[in-house]
Coordinates of C-alpha atoms (C1' of nucleotides) in Angstrom, one line a residue:
Chain A
X1 CA 0.0 0.0 0.0
X2 CA 2.7 2.4 1.0
X3 CA 0.9 5.7 1.1
X4 CA 3.2 8.7 1.4
X5 CA 1.7 10.8 4.1
X6 CA 4.1 13.7 4.2
X7 CA 7.8 14.5 4.2
X8 CA 9.8 16.4 6.8
X9 CA 12.7 18.6 5.9
X10 CA 15.7 17.2 7.8
X11 CA 18.2 19.5 9.5
X12 CA 21.9 19.4 8.8
X13 CA 23.8 16.9 10.9
X14 CA 21.1 14.4 10.8
X15 CA 21.9 10.8 9.7
X16 CA 19.2 8.3 9.9
X17 CA 21.7 5.4 9.6
X18 CA 23.5 6.6 12.7
X19 CA 20.2 6.8 14.5
X20 CA 19.2 3.4 13.4
X21 CA 22.4 1.9 14.7
X22 CA 21.5 3.1 18.1
X23 CA 17.9 2.0 17.8
X24 CA 19.0 -1.4 16.6
X25 CA 21.1 -2.1 19.7
X26 CA 18.7 -4.5 21.3
X27 CA 16.9 -7.4 19.5
X28 CA 14.4 -7.1 22.4
X29 CA 13.2 -3.7 21.5
X30 CA 9.4 -4.1 21.0
X31 CA 8.1 -0.5 20.3
X32 CA 9.6 -0.1 16.8
X33 CA 11.2 -2.2 14.2
X34 CA 14.2 -1.0 12.2
X35 CA 15.5 -2.2 8.9
X36 CA 18.4 -1.3 6.7
X37 CA 16.9 2.0 5.6
X38 CA 14.1 2.9 8.0
X39 CA 12.0 2.3 11.0
X40 CA 8.4 1.3 11.5
X41 CA 6.2 2.0 14.4
X42 CA 2.6 1.6 15.4
X43 CA 0.5 4.6 16.4
X44 CA -3.1 4.8 17.4
X45 CA -5.4 7.4 15.8
X46 CA -9.1 7.9 16.0
X47 CA -9.8 5.4 13.2
X48 CA -7.7 2.7 14.9
X49 CA -4.1 1.5 14.7
X50 CA -1.8 3.0 12.2
X51 CA 1.5 1.5 11.1
X52 CA 4.0 4.1 9.8
X53 CA 7.4 3.8 8.3
X54 CA 10.1 6.5 8.2
X55 CA 12.9 6.6 5.6
X56 CA 15.1 9.2 4.0
X57 CA 14.2 10.4 0.6
X58 CA 15.8 12.7 -1.9
X59 CA 16.6 16.2 -0.9
X60 CA 17.5 15.2 2.7
X61 CA 13.9 14.7 3.6
X62 CA 12.2 12.2 5.9
X63 CA 9.4 10.4 4.2
X64 CA 6.6 9.3 6.4
X65 CA 4.5 6.5 4.8
X66 CA 1.5 4.6 5.9
X67 CA 2.1 0.9 5.7
X68 CA -1.2 -0.3 7.2
X69 CA -4.2 0.8 9.2
X70 CA -6.3 3.8 9.6
X71 CA -5.9 6.9 7.4
X72 CA -4.9 9.9 9.4
X73 CA -6.6 13.3 8.8
X74 CA -4.7 16.5 8.6
X75 CA -4.8 17.2 12.3
X76 CA -3.5 13.7 13.1
X77 CA -0.8 14.1 10.6
X78 CA 0.3 17.2 12.3
X79 CA 0.4 15.4 15.6
X80 CA 2.4 12.6 14.0
X81 CA 4.8 15.0 12.5
X82 CA 5.3 16.6 15.9
X83 CA 5.9 13.2 17.5
X84 CA 8.5 12.4 14.9
X85 CA 10.3 15.8 15.4
X86 CA 10.6 15.0 19.1
X87 CA 11.4 11.4 18.6
X88 CA 14.5 12.3 16.5
X89 CA 15.1 15.8 18.0
X90 CA 14.8 17.2 14.5
X91 CA 14.6 20.9 15.4
X92 CA 17.9 21.1 17.2
X93 CA 21.0 22.7 15.7
X94 CA 23.9 20.4 16.6
X95 CA 26.6 22.7 15.2
X96 CA 27.6 23.9 18.7
X97 CA 27.8 20.4 20.0
X98 CA 30.1 19.2 17.2
X99 CA 32.2 22.3 17.6
X100 CA 32.9 21.5 21.3
X101 CA 33.2 17.8 20.6
X102 CA 35.9 18.4 18.0
X103 CA 38.1 19.9 20.7
X104 CA 37.3 17.2 23.2
X105 CA 39.5 14.1 23.5
X106 CA 36.7 11.8 24.6
X107 CA 33.9 13.1 22.4
X108 CA 35.9 13.9 19.3
X109 CA 36.2 10.4 17.9
X110 CA 32.7 9.4 18.9
X111 CA 31.2 12.6 17.3
X112 CA 33.0 11.8 14.0
X113 CA 32.1 8.1 14.1
X114 CA 28.4 8.7 14.8
X115 CA 28.0 12.1 13.2
X116 CA 24.3 12.7 12.6
X117 CA 23.1 10.7 15.5
X118 CA 20.6 12.5 17.6
X119 CA 19.2 11.8 21.0
X120 CA 16.4 9.4 20.3
X121 CA 13.6 10.7 22.4
X122 CA 10.7 9.1 24.2
X123 CA 8.1 11.8 23.6
X124 CA 5.4 10.1 25.7
X125 CA 5.9 10.9 29.4
X126 CA 4.4 7.7 30.7
X127 CA 6.5 5.5 28.4
X128 CA 9.6 7.5 29.3
X129 CA 9.1 7.2 33.0
X130 CA 8.3 3.5 32.8
X131 CA 11.4 2.8 30.7
X132 CA 13.5 4.6 33.2
X133 CA 11.9 2.9 36.1
X134 CA 12.3 -0.5 34.5
X135 CA 16.0 0.3 33.8
X136 CA 16.8 1.2 37.4
X137 CA 19.7 -1.0 38.7
X138 CA 19.3 -3.9 36.2
X139 CA 21.3 -4.7 33.1
X140 CA 19.9 -3.3 29.9
X141 CA 18.9 -6.7 28.5
X142 CA 16.7 -7.4 31.5
X143 CA 15.2 -3.9 31.3
X144 CA 14.2 -4.6 27.7
X145 CA 12.7 -7.9 28.8
X146 CA 10.6 -6.2 31.4
X147 CA 9.4 -3.6 28.9
X148 CA 8.6 -6.3 26.4
X149 CA 6.5 -8.2 29.0
X150 CA 4.7 -5.1 30.2
X151 CA 3.9 -4.2 26.6
X152 CA 2.8 -7.6 25.5
X153 CA 0.6 -7.9 28.6
X154 CA -1.0 -4.4 28.7
X155 CA -0.2 -2.8 25.4
X156 CA -1.8 -3.1 22.0
X157 CA -0.6 -5.5 19.3
X158 CA -1.0 -5.3 15.5
X159 CA -0.1 -8.1 13.1
X160 CA 1.0 -7.2 9.7
X161 CA 2.9 -9.2 7.1
X162 CA 4.0 -11.8 9.5
X163 CA 5.3 -9.3 12.1
X164 CA 3.8 -8.1 15.3
X165 CA 4.0 -4.4 16.2
X166 CA 3.3 -3.2 19.7
X167 CA 2.2 0.0 21.2
X168 CA 3.1 0.9 24.8
X169 CA 0.1 0.8 27.1
X170 CA -1.4 4.1 28.2
X171 CA -1.5 4.9 31.9
X172 CA -5.2 4.4 32.2
X173 CA -4.8 0.7 31.5
X174 CA -3.3 0.3 34.9
X175 CA -6.2 1.8 36.8
X176 CA -7.3 -1.5 38.4
X177 CA -4.0 -3.3 38.2
X178 CA -2.5 -4.5 41.5
X179 CA 1.2 -4.5 42.4
X180 CA 1.3 -8.3 42.7
X181 CA 0.1 -8.6 39.1
X182 CA 3.1 -6.6 37.9
X183 CA 5.4 -8.6 40.1
X184 CA 4.5 -11.7 38.1
X185 CA 6.3 -10.0 35.2
X186 CA 9.5 -10.0 37.3
X187 CA 9.3 -6.4 38.3
X188 CA 10.4 -5.8 41.9
X189 CA 7.7 -4.6 44.2
X190 CA 9.3 -1.2 44.2
X191 CA 9.3 -0.9 40.4
X192 CA 5.8 -2.2 40.2
X193 CA 4.6 0.3 42.8
X194 CA 6.3 3.2 41.1
X195 CA 4.9 2.3 37.7
X196 CA 1.4 2.2 39.2
X197 CA 2.0 5.5 41.1
X198 CA 3.1 7.2 37.9
X199 CA 0.2 5.7 35.9
X200 CA -2.3 7.1 38.4
X201 CA -0.7 10.5 38.6
X202 CA -0.8 10.9 34.8
X203 CA -4.3 9.5 34.4
X204 CA -5.6 11.9 37.0
X205 CA -3.7 14.7 35.3
X206 CA -1.7 15.5 38.4
X207 CA 1.4 15.0 36.3
X208 CA 1.9 15.8 32.6
X209 CA 4.6 16.5 30.1
X210 CA 3.0 19.9 29.4
X211 CA 3.1 20.8 33.0
X212 CA 6.7 19.8 33.4
X213 CA 7.7 21.7 30.3
X214 CA 5.8 24.8 31.5
X215 CA 7.8 24.9 34.7
X216 CA 10.4 27.7 34.9
X217 CA 13.4 25.4 34.3
X218 CA 14.3 21.8 33.6
X219 CA 15.7 21.7 37.1
X220 CA 12.2 22.5 38.4
X221 CA 10.8 19.7 36.4
X222 CA 13.5 17.4 37.9
X223 CA 12.4 18.5 41.4
X224 CA 8.8 17.8 40.6
X225 CA 9.7 14.3 39.5
X226 CA 11.9 13.7 42.5
X227 CA 8.8 14.1 44.7
X228 CA 7.5 10.9 43.4
X229 CA 8.5 7.9 45.5
X230 CA 10.6 5.5 43.5
X231 CA 11.9 8.3 41.3
X232 CA 15.4 9.4 42.2
X233 CA 18.0 11.6 40.6
X234 CA 18.9 9.2 37.8
X235 CA 15.4 8.6 36.7
X236 CA 14.4 12.3 36.6
X237 CA 17.6 13.3 34.8
X238 CA 17.0 10.5 32.3
X239 CA 13.5 11.7 31.7
X240 CA 14.8 15.3 31.3
X241 CA 17.1 13.9 28.6
X242 CA 14.8 11.6 26.7
X243 CA 11.4 13.1 27.1
X244 CA 11.7 16.7 28.1
X245 CA 14.6 17.1 25.5
X246 CA 16.8 19.0 27.8
X247 CA 20.3 18.8 26.2
X248 CA 21.9 19.9 29.5
X249 CA 20.7 17.1 31.6
X250 CA 23.5 15.0 32.9
X251 CA 22.8 11.6 34.6
X252 CA 26.0 11.5 36.6
X253 CA 24.8 8.4 38.5
X254 CA 24.5 6.4 35.4
X255 CA 26.7 3.3 35.7
X256 CA 27.0 2.9 32.0
X257 CA 28.3 6.5 31.7
X258 CA 30.7 5.7 34.5
X259 CA 32.0 2.6 32.8
X260 CA 32.5 4.3 29.5
X261 CA 34.6 7.1 31.1
X262 CA 36.6 4.5 33.0
X263 CA 37.2 2.6 29.7
X264 CA 38.0 5.6 27.6
X265 CA 40.3 7.3 30.1
X266 CA 41.9 4.1 31.3
X267 CA 41.1 4.7 34.9
X268 CA 41.4 1.7 37.2
X269 CA 38.1 2.4 38.8
X270 CA 34.8 4.1 38.0
X271 CA 34.8 7.9 38.2
X272 CA 32.9 9.5 41.1
X273 CA 30.0 11.8 40.3
X274 CA 32.2 14.8 41.3
X275 CA 34.9 13.7 38.8
X276 CA 32.2 13.3 36.1
X277 CA 30.9 16.8 36.8
X278 CA 34.4 18.2 36.5
X279 CA 35.0 16.2 33.3
X280 CA 31.8 17.5 31.9
X281 CA 32.5 21.2 32.4
X282 CA 33.5 21.8 28.7
X283 CA 30.2 20.1 27.7
X284 CA 28.2 22.9 29.3
X285 CA 24.7 22.9 27.8
X286 CA 25.3 19.7 25.9
X287 CA 25.8 17.1 28.6
X288 CA 22.9 15.0 27.5
X289 CA 24.3 14.8 24.0
X290 CA 27.7 14.0 25.3
X291 CA 26.2 11.2 27.4
X292 CA 24.3 9.8 24.5
X293 CA 27.3 9.7 22.3
X294 CA 29.4 8.2 25.1
X295 CA 26.9 5.5 25.5
X296 CA 27.6 4.5 21.9
X297 CA 31.1 3.4 23.0
X298 CA 29.5 0.8 25.1
X299 CA 28.0 -1.4 22.4
Chain B
dC1 C1' 28.7 -18.4 45.3
dC2 C1' 30.0 -13.9 43.9
dC3 C1' 29.7 -9.7 41.4
dC4 C1' 27.4 -6.6 38.5
dA5 C1' 23.7 -3.9 36.3
dG6 C1' 21.7 2.9 32.3
dG7 C1' 19.2 3.1 41.4
dC8 C1' 16.3 4.2 45.4
dA9 C1' 15.1 4.9 50.3
dT10 C1' 16.6 5.0 54.8
dT11 C1' 19.7 5.6 58.3
dC12 C1' 23.3 7.8 60.8
dA13 C1' 27.0 10.8 61.8
Chain C
dT1 C1' 24.6 17.6 53.7
dG2 C1' 26.6 13.6 52.7
dA3 C1' 28.4 8.9 53.2
dA4 C1' 27.1 4.0 54.2
dT5 C1' 23.8 0.4 54.1
dG6 C1' 19.9 -2.6 52.8
dC7 C1' 17.1 -3.9 49.2
dA8 C1' 15.3 -6.5 44.9
dT9 C1' 15.9 -9.1 40.6
dG10 C1' 18.3 -11.7 36.7
dG11 C1' 22.8 -12.6 34.1
dG12 C1' 27.3 -14.0 33.6

DNA sequence: CCCCAGGCATTCA
DNA sequence: TGAATGCATGGG
């Protein structure tokens, strides 16, 4: 079928291939499917599920095509476009980042090697919070497994051409769910409780992405998130980075980041948060991008 | 059996 | 305010 819905003009310093490499890092990823030249993802619009594929087309444009499902109206296409802009951070000018990276011994090689990679966002607040919560203090493979189970159990599935596509469940799905039920998916009690707390806050509109973005500063948004039990510094900084699109967010507690720095600098131990902050001084304003690129050295 | 993983809450000085 | 400790779970 392959209906072209619309095209988005891509910014300079965008390379879909570099983004796909990152997105392709786990075979357990269940919320989108990458191929050599693009990525497909399921959305839900008024008319039902909609399967969309993104790929690059002539003139440095991103083509958005409908593979299957409901036909989006003009308004829905605008929402979809907005989602994609946030997903790939398309409206950010990366020139300043590459300028500082070129002068940085740690970032320089990574910036050249992955040039055009952007922070792959998680525009939906509930999904972003859940992903961070699931990822607390477990290895990444297990975090993906937890997300996969949660999605398969509570999300929405769509079969098309022999593949299954999933959509992450909305927070309202968890209204009647008990902690014990989530624990059967191998979430710890604490993770299960935090997921339910967040689901309830978002469903009742006590918490929203719009509200967080409307706060005076990203730091204020972080403070707001920290008030929620089960959400600590790492989770709130991670959400700032992946959902609120704050390029200056710096998850210093991140063990992956610590390990990369240890590896790249040849330290015989992991750096302390204080040492990381010192190291990150030249990255002022771009700490999240620095972190994202540094993560690339891990896989 | 031990250590680690894209932490958090609690306690104690 | 900040360091130390307990905690929960699977993987290697």
